[in-house]
CSV table of C-alpha atoms in Angstrom, one decimal:
chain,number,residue,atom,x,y,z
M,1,UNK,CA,87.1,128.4,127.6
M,2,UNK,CA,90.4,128.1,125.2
M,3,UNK,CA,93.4,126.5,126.7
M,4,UNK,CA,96.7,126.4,124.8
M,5,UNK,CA,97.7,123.3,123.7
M,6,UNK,CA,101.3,124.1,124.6
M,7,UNK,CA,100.3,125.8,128.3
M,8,UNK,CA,98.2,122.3,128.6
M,9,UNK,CA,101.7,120.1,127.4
M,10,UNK,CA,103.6,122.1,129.8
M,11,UNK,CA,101.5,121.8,132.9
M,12,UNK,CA,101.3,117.9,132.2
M,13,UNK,CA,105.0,117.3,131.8
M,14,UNK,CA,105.5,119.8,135.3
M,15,UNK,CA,102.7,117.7,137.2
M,16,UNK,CA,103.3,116.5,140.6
M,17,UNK,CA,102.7,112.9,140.0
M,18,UNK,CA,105.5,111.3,137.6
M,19,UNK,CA,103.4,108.0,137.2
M,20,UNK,CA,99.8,109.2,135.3
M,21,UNK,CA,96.7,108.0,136.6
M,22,UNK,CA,95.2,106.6,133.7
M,23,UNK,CA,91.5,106.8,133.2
M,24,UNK,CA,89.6,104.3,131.3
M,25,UNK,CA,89.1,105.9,127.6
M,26,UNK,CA,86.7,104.6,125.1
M,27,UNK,CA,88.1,106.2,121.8
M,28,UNK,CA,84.9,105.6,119.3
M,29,UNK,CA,86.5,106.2,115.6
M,30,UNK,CA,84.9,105.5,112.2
M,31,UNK,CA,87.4,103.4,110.2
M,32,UNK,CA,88.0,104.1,106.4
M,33,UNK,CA,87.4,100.7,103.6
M,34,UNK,CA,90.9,99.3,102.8
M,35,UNK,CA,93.1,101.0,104.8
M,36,UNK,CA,94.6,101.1,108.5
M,37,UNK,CA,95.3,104.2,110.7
M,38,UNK,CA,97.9,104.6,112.7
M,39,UNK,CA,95.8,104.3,115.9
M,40,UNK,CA,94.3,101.1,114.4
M,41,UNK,CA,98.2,100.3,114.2
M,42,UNK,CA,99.1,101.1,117.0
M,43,UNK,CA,96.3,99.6,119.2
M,44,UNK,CA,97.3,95.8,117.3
M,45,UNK,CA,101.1,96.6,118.6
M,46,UNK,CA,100.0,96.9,122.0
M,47,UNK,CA,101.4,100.3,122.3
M,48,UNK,CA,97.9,101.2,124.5
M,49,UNK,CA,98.2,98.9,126.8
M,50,UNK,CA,98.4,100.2,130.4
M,51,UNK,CA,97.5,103.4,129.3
M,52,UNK,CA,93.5,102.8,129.5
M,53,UNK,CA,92.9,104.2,126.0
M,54,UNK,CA,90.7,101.3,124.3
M,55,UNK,CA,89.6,101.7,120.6
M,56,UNK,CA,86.0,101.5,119.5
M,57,UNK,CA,85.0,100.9,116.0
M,58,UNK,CA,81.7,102.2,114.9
M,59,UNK,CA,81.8,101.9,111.2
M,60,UNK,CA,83.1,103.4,108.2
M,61,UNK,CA,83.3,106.9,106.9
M,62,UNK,CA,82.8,107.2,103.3
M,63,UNK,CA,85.0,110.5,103.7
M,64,UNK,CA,86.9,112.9,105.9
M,65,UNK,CA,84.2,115.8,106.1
M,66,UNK,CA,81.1,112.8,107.3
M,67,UNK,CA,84.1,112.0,109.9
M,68,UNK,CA,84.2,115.4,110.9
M,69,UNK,CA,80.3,115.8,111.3
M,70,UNK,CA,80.0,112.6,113.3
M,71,UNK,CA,83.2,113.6,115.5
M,72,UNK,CA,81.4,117.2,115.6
M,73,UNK,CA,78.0,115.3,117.0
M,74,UNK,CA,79.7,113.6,119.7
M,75,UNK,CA,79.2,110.2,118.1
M,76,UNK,CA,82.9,109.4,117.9
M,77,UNK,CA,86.0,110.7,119.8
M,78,UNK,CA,87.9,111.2,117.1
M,79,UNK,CA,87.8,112.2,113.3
M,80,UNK,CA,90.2,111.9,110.1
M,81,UNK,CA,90.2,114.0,107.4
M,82,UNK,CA,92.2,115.8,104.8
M,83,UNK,CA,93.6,119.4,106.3
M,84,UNK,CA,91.8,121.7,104.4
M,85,UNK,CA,88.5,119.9,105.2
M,86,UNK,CA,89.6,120.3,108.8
M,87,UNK,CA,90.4,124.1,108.7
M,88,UNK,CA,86.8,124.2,106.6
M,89,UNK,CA,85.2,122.8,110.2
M,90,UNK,CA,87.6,124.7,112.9
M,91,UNK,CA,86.4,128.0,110.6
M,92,UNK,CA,82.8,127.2,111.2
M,93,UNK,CA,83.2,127.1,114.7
M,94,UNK,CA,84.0,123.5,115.5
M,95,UNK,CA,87.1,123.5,118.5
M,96,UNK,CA,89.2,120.7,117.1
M,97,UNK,CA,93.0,120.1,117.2
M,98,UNK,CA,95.0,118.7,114.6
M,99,UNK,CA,96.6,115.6,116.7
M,100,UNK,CA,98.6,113.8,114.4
M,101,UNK,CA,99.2,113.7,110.7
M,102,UNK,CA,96.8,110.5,109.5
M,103,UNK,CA,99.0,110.0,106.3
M,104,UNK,CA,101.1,112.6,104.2
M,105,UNK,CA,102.2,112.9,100.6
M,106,UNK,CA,105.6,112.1,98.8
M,107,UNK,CA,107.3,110.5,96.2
M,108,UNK,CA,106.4,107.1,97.6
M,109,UNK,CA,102.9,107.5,99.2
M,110,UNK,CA,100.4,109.9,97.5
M,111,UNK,CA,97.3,110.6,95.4
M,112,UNK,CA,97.2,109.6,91.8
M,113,UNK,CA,94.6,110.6,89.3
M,114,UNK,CA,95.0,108.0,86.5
M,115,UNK,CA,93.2,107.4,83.3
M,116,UNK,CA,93.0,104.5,81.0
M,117,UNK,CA,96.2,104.0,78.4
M,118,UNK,CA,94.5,105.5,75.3
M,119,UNK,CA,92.9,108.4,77.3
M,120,UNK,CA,93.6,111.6,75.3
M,121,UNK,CA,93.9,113.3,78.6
M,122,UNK,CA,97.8,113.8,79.0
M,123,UNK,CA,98.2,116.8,81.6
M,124,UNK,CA,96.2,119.0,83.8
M,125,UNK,CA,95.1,121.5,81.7
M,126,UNK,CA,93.3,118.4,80.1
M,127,UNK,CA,91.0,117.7,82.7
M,128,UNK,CA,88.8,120.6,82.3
M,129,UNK,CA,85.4,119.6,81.4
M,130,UNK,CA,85.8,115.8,82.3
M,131,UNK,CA,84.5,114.0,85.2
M,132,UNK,CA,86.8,113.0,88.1
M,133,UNK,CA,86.0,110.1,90.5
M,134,UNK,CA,86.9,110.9,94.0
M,135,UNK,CA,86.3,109.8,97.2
M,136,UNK,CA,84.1,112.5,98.8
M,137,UNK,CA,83.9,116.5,97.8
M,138,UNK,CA,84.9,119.0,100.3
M,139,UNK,CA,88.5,116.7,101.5
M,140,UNK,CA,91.5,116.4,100.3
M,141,UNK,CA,91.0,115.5,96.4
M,142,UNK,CA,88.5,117.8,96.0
M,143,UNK,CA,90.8,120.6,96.5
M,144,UNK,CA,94.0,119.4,95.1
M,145,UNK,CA,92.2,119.2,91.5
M,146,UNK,CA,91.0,122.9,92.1
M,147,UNK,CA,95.2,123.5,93.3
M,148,UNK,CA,95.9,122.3,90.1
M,149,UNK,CA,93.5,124.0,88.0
M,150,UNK,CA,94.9,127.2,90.3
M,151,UNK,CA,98.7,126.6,89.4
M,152,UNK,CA,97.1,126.4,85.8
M,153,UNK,CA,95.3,129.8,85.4
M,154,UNK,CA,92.4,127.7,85.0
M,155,UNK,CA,89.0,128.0,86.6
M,156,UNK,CA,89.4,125.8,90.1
M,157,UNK,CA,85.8,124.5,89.1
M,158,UNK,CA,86.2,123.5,85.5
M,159,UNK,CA,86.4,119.9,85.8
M,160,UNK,CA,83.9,117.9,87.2
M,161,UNK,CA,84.0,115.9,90.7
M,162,UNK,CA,81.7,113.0,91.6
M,163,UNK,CA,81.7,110.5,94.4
M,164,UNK,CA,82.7,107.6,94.1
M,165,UNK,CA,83.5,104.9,97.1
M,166,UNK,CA,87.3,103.4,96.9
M,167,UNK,CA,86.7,99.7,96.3
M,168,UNK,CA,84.9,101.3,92.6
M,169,UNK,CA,87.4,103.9,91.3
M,170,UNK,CA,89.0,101.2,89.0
M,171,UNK,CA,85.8,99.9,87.7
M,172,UNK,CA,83.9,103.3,87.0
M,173,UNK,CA,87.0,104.6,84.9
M,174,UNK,CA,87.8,101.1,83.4
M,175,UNK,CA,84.1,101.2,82.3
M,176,UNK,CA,84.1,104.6,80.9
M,177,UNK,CA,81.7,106.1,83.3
M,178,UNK,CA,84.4,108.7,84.4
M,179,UNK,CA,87.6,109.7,82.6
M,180,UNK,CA,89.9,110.1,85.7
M,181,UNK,CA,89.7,108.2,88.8
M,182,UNK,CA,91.6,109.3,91.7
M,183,UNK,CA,93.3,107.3,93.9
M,184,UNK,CA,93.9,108.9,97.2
M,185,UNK,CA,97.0,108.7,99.5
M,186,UNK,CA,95.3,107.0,101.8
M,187,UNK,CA,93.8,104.7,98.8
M,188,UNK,CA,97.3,102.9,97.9
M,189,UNK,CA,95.6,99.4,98.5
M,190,UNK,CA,93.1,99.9,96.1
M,191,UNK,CA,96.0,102.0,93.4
M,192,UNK,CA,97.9,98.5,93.9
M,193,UNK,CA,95.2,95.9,93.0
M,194,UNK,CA,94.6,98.6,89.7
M,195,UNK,CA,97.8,99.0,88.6
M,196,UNK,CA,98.1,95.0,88.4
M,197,UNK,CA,95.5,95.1,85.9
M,198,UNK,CA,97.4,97.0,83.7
M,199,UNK,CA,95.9,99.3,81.0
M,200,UNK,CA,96.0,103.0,83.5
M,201,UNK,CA,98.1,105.7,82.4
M,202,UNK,CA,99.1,108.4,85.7
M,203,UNK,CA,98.4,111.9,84.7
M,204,UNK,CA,99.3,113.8,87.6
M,205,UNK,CA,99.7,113.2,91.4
M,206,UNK,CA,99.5,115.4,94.6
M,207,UNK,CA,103.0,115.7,95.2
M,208,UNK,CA,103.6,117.4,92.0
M,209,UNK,CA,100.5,120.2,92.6
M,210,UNK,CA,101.4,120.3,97.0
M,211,UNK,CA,105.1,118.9,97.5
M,212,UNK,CA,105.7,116.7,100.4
M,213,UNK,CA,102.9,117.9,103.0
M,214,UNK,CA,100.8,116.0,105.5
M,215,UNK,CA,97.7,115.4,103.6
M,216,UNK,CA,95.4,114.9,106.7
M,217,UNK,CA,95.0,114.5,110.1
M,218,UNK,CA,93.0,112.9,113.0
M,219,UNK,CA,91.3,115.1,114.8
M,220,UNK,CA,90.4,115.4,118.7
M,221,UNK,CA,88.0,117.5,120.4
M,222,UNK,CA,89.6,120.1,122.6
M,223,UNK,CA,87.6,119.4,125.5
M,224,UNK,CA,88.2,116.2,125.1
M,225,UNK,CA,91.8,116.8,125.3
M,226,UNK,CA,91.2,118.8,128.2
M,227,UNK,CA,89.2,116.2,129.9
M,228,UNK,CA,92.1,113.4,129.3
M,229,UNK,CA,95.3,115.3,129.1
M,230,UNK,CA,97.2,112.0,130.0
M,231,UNK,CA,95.4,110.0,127.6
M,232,UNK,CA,95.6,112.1,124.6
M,233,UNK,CA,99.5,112.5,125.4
M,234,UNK,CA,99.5,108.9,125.5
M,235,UNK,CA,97.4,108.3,122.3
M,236,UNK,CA,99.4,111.0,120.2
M,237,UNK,CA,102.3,109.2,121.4
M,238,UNK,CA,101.1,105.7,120.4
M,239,UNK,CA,99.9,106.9,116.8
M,240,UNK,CA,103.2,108.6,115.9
M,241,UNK,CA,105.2,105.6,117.2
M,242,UNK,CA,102.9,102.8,114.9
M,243,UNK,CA,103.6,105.3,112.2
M,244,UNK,CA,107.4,105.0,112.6
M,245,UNK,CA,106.8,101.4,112.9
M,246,UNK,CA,105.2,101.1,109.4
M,247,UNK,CA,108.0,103.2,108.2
M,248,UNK,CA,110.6,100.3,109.5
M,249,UNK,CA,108.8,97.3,109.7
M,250,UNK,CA,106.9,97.5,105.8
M,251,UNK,CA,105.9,93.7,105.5
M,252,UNK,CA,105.0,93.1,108.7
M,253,UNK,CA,102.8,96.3,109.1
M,254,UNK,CA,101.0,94.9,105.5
M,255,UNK,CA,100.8,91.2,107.4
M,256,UNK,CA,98.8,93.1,110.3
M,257,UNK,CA,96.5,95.5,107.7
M,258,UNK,CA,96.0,91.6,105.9
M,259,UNK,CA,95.0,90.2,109.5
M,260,UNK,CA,92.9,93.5,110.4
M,261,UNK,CA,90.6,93.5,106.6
M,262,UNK,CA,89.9,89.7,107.0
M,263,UNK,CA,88.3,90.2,110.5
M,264,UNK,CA,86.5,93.4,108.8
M,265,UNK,CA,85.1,91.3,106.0
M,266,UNK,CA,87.0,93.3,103.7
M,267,UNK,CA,89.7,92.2,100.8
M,268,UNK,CA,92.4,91.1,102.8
M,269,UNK,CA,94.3,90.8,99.5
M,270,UNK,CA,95.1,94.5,98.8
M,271,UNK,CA,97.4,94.8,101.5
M,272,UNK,CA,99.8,93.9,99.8
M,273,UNK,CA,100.1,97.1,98.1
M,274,UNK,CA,100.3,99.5,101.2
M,275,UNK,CA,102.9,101.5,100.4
M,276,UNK,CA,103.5,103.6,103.2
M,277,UNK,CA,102.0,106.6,105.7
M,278,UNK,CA,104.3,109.0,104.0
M,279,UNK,CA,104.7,111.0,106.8
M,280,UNK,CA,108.0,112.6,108.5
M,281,UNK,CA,110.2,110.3,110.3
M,282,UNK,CA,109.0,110.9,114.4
M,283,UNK,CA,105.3,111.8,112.7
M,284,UNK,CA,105.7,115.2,113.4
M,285,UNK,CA,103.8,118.1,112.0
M,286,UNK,CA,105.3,121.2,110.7
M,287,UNK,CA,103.3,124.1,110.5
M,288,UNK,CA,103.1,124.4,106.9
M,289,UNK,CA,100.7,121.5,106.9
M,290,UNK,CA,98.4,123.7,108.4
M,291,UNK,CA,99.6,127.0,107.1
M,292,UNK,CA,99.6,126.1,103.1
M,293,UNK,CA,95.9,125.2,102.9
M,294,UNK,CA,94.9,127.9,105.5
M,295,UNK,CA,96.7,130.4,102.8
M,296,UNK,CA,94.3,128.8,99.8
M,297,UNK,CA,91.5,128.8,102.2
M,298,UNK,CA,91.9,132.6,102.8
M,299,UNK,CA,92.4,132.8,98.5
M,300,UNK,CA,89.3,131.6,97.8
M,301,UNK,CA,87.5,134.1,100.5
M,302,UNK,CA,86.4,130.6,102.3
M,303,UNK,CA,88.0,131.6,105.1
M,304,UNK,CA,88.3,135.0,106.3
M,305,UNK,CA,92.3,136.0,106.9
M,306,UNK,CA,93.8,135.8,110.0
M,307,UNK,CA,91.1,133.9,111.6
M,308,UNK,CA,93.0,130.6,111.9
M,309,UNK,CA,96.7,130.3,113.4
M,310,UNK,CA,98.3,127.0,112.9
M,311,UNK,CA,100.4,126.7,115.9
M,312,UNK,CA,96.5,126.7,117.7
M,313,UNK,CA,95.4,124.4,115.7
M,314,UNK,CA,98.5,121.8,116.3
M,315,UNK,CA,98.3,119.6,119.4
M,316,UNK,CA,101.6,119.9,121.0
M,317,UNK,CA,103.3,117.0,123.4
M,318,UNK,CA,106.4,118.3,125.4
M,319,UNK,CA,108.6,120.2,123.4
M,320,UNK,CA,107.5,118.5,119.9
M,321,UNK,CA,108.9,120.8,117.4
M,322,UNK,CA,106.0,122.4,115.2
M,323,UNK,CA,108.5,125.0,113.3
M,324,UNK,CA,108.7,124.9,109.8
């Protein structure tokens, strides 16, 4: 059975009891190398507490669609992935809700596909017929080079994509085994640690092929959601609020990601170049996040039209605005 997401807001904010009887919620979430999400965040602020939502990590995705399958399995609670890897899932049949942008693109935060200095690849149209590291195929980088092949009149699978895990982009393009390594929004730790090494050369970024869009989001089950209506409320809420707090508080949001890799066993030393969610102020959607890659989806006959609707697909607390 489908319930609206805004019928299900509505019904929680009427209740009769103005106190919620919080359940307790084991949240089980695959974490990403190098980075923090705004849940991760959110849970080290203490914004959770009282709420009986406690976070679980299980391990590491390697990339948005594996978090997707796990989430899809019933392994984990909750997934993260770029949007159109989402849509992809929800298409083939999978009830998710899009519950909070996970990170977005703009001038300060986004995806950068760099080469080294005396690469003879200068613009888009250059990268056809060269390999491109990325993160995982099937997520967000995957389909922001075939965006920009699109915008090109080029063949959207002219260049090609292999995977590559974060912590290697620099060393696979610095030792000539790909010509372009890209550097994902949600990457900026790793771009950082690069860029000090001098010698790379930015051909094109995300920004200039999307605009400023969310460029992925976590992901809850709907029965779930059903299930916990208080708790996902309450988690939303959380994971929009660290993300403002990032936003405001930049060096002590990198002293917590520093804190949170060194327990991991990771580099603690990249967080020094976090630059940013780059999502709206408030962490709000708009429905264009959704709406954009549901419109190349249907382009490329992935997705057959007018089978997804991005107000369903949003999760809605209250009277969050999801216009555009």
């Amino acid at each position: 059975m489908t319930i609206s997401l805004r019928t299900l807001a509505l019904s929680t904010a009427l209740g009769l009891s103005l106190t919620p009887a919080w359940a307790d919620v084991n949240i089980r979430y695959l974490a990403s190398q190098g980075g923090l999400s705004a849940h991760e965040l959110a849970a080290e602020l203490g914004y959770f507490d009282g709420t009986g939502i406690t976070l679980e990590n299980v391990g590491y995705a390697q990339g948005g669609p594996a978090s997707l399958v796990a989430l899809a399995g019933g392994s984990v609670e909750l997934g993260s992935a770029a949007t159109a890897a989402v849509l992809n899932s929800i298409a083939a049949g999978n009830d998710f809700v899009a519950a909070y942008p996970s990170n977005g693109i703009n001038d300060e935060a986004q995806s950068i596909f760099y080469v080294l200095e005396d690469s003879p690849i200068k613009r888009i149209e250059d990268i056809v017929g060269k390999t491109i590291a990325v993160n995982t195929l099937g997520a967000h980088l995957d389909f922001t080079v075939r965006e920009a092949l699109h915008q090109k009149g080029l063949p959207e699978d002219s260049a090609n994509l292999i995977v590559v895990p974060g912590p290697q982009l620099e060393q696979v393009l610095r030792s000539g085994q790909v010509d372009v390594s890209a550097f994902g929004y949600w990457q900026t730790t790793f771009t950082g640690a690069a860029l000090q090494n001098g010698g790379l050369r930015a051909v094109f970024d995300d920004t200039d092929v999307l605009g400023e869009i969310a460029g992925g989001f976590i992901v809850l089950r709907r029965d779930w959601i059903e299930a916990h209506p208080e708790e996902a409320k309450a988690f939303v809420e959380g994971s929009v609020k660290a993300l403002d707090y990032a936003r405001e508080n930049p060096e002590e949001t990198k002293a917590i990601f520093a804190r949170v890799l060194a327990e991991r066993g990771e580099n603690a030393e990249v967080a020094q170049f976090f630059a940013g969610y780059g999502v709206r102020e408030g962490g709000l959607p708009v429905e264009r996040d959704i709406q954009f890659w549901i419109d190349v989806l249907e382009r490329q006959g992935t997705v057959e039209k007018g089978k997804l609707v991005a107000k369903d697909i949003l999760y809605v607390t209250g009277d969050s605005p999801t216009t555009n």
